[in-house]
PDB file of C-alpha atoms and ligand atoms in Angstrom:
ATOM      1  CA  UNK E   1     116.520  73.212 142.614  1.00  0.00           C
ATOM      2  CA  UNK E   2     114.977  74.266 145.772  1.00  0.00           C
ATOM      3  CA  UNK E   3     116.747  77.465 147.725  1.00  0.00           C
ATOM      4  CA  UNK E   4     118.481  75.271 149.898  1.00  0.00           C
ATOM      5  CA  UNK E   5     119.569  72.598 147.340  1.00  0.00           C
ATOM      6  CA  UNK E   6     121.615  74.905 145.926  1.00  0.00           C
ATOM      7  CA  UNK E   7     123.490  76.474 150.026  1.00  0.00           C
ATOM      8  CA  UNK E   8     123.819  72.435 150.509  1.00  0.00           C
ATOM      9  CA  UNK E   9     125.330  71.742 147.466  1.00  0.00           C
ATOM     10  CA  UNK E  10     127.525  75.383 147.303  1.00  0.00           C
ATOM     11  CA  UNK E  11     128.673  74.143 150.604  1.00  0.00           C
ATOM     12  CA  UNK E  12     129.821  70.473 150.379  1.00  0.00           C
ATOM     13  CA  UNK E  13     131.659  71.437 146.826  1.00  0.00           C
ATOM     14  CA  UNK E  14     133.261  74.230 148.164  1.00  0.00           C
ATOM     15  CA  UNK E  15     134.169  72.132 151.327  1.00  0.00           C
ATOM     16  CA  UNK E  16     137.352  69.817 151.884  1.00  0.00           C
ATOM     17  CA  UNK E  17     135.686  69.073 155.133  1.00  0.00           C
ATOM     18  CA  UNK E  18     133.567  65.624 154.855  1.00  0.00           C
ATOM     19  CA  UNK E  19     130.929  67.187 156.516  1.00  0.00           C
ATOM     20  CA  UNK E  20     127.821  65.555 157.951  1.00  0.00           C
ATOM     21  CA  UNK E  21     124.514  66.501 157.834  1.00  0.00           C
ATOM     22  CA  UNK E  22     124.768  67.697 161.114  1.00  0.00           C
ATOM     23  CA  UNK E  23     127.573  69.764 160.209  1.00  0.00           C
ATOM     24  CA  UNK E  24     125.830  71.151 157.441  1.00  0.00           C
ATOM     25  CA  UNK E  25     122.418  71.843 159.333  1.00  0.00           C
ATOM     26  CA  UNK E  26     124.469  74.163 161.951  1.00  0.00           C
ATOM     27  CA  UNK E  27     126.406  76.246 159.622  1.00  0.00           C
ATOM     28  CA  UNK E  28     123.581  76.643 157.145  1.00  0.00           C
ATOM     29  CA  UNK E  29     120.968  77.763 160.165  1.00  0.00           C
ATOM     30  CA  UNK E  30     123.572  80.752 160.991  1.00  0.00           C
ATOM     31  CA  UNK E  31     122.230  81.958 157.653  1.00  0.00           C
ATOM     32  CA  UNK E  32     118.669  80.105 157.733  1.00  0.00           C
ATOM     33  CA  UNK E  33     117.184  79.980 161.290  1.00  0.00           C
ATOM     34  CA  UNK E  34     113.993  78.501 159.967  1.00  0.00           C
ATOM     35  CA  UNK E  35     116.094  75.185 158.312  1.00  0.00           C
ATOM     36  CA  UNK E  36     114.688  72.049 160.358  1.00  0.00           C
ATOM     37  CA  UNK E  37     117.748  69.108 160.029  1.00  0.00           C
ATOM     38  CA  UNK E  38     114.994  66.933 158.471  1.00  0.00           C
ATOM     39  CA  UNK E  39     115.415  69.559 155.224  1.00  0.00           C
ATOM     40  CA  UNK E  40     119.020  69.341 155.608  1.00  0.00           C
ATOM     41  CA  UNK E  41     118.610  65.281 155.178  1.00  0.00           C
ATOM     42  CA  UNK E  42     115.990  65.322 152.528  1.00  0.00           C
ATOM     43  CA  UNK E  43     117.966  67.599 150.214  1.00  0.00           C
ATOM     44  CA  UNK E  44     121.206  65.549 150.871  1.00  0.00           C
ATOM     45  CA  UNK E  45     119.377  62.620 149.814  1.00  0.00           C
ATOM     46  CA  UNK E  46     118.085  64.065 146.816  1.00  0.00           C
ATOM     47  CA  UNK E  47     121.540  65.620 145.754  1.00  0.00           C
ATOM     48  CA  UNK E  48     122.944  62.396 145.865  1.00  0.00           C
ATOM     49  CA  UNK E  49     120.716  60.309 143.868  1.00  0.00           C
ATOM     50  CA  UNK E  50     121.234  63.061 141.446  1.00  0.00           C
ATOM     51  CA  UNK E  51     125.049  62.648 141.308  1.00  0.00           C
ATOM     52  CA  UNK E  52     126.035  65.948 142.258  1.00  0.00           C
ATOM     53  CA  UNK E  53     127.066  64.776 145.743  1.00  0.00           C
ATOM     54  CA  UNK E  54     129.197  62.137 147.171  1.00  0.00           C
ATOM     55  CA  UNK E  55     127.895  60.066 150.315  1.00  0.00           C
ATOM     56  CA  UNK E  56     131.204  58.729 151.998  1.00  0.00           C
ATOM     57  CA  UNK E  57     130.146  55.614 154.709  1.00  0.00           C
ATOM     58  CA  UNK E  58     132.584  54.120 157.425  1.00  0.00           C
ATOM     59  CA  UNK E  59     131.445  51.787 159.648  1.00  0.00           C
ATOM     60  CA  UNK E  60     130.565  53.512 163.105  1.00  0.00           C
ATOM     61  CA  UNK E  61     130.115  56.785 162.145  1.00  0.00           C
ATOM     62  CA  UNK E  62     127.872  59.223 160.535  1.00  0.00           C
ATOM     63  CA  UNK E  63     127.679  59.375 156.287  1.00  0.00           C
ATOM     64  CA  UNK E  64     129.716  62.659 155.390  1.00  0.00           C
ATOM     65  CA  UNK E  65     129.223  63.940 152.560  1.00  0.00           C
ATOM     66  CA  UNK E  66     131.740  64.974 149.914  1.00  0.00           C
ATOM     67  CA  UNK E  67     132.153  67.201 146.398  1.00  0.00           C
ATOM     68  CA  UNK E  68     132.391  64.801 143.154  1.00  0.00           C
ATOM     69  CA  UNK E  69     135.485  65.513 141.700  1.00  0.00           C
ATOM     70  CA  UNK E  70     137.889  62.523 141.676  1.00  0.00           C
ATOM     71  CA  UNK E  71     139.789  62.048 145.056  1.00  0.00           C
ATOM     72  CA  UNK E  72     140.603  59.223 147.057  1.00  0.00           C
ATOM     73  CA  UNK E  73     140.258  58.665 150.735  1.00  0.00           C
ATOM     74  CA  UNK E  74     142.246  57.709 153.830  1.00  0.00           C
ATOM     75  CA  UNK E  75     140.517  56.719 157.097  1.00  0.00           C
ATOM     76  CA  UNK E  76     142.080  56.687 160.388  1.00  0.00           C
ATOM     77  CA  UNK E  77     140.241  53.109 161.769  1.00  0.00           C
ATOM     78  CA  UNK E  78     140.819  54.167 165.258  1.00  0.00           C
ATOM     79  CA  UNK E  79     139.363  57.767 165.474  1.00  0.00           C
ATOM     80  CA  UNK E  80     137.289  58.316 161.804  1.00  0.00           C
ATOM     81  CA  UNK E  81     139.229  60.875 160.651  1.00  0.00           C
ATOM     82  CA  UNK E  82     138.731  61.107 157.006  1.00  0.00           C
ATOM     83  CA  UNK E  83     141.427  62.956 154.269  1.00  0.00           C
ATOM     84  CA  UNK E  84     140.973  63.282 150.892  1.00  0.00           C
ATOM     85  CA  UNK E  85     144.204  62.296 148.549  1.00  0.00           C
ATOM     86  CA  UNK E  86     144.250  62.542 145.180  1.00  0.00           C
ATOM     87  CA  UNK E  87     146.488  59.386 143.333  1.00  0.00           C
ATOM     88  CA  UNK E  88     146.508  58.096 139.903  1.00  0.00           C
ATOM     89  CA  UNK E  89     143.130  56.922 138.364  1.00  0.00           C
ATOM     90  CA  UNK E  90     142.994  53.158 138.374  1.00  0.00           C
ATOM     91  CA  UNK E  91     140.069  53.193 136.104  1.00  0.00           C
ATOM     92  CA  UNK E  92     142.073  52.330 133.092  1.00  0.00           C
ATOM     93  CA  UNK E  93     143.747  49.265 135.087  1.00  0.00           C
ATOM     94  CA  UNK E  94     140.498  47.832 136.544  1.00  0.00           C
ATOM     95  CA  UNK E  95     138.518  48.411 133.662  1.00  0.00           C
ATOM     96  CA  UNK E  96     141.329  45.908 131.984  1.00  0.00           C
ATOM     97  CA  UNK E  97     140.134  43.335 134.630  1.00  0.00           C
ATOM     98  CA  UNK E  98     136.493  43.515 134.041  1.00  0.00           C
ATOM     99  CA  UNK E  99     133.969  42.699 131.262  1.00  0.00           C
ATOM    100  CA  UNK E 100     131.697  45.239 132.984  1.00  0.00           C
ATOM    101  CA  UNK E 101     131.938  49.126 132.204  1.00  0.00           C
ATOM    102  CA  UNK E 102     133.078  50.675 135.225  1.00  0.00           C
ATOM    103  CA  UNK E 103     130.922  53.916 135.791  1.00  0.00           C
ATOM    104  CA  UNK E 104     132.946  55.084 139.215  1.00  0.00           C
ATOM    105  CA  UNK E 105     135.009  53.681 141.946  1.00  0.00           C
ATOM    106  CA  UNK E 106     135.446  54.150 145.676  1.00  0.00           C
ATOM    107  CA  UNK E 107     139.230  53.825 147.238  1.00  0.00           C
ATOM    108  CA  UNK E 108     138.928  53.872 150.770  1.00  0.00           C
ATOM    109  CA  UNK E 109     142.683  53.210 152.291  1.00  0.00           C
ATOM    110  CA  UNK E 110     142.577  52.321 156.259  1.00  0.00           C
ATOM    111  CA  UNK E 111     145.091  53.784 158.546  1.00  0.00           C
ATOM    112  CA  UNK E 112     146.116  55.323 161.908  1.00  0.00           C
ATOM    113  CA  UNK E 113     146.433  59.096 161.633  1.00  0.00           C
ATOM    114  CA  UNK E 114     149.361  60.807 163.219  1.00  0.00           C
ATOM    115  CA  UNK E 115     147.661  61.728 166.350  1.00  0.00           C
ATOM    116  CA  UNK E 116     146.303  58.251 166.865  1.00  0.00           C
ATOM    117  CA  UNK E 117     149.360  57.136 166.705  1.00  0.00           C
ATOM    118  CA  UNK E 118     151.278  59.144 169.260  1.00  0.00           C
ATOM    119  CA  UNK E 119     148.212  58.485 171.753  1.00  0.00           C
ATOM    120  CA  UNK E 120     148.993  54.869 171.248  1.00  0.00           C
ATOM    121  CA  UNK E 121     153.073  55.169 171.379  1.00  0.00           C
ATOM    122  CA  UNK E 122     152.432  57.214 174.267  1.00  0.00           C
ATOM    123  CA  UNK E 123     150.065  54.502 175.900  1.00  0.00           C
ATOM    124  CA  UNK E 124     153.129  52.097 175.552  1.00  0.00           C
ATOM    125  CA  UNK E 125     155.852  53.939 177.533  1.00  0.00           C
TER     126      UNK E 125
HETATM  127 ZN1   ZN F 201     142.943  58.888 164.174  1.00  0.00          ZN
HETATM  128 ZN1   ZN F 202     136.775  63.562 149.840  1.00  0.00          ZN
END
């Protein structure tokens, strides 16, 4: 694994950030001035189709990336915010459902975050 392989990946498992590859180009280049973002991107890429990183996509917004131990996610659908929860593993249950074996799954659950929801209470007075 190349040099920075291994900052990216120390980085986004060591992160509970989401961060996206811009993220990760700017606090890596603090350390590495020479880094170009097109590194940053290649190496993300390559991390992922390895398995070693999560890619986490909503609609409208950059891919962040994400460490690969089992979480869950809630996403605020007004401002992107994205938290990581950690509730039961449904694998068990959905694998019940399903003739196919189930390798991983993605729970995305949609809300409003707290602050996006006082904006819009506040919008209403
Ligand atoms: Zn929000
Ligand atoms: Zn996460």
């Amino acid at each position: 694994m190349s040099k920075y392989a291994e900052q990216i990946l120390n980085l986004i498992q060591s992160s509970r950030e989401h961060l996206t590859a811009e993220q990760i180009y700017f606090r890596l280049k603090q350390s590495c001035p020479k880094l170009v973002l097109a590194t940053v991107y290649n190496n993300l890429n390559q991390l992922h189709r390895q398995n070693r990183i999560r890619k986490i996509s909503v609609e409208g917004r950059p891919e962040r990336y994400d460490r690969t131990d089992r979480h869950d996610h809630l996403v605020c659908v007004r401002c992107g915010r994205l938290s990581g929860l950690r509730l039961p593993d449904l694998t068990a249950q959905l694998q019940a459902q399903l003739s196919e074996e189930i390798l991983s799954y993605d729970l995305k659950i949609n809300c409003i975050c707290p602050d996006c929801m006082t904006k819009e209470t506040e919008n209403q007075l």
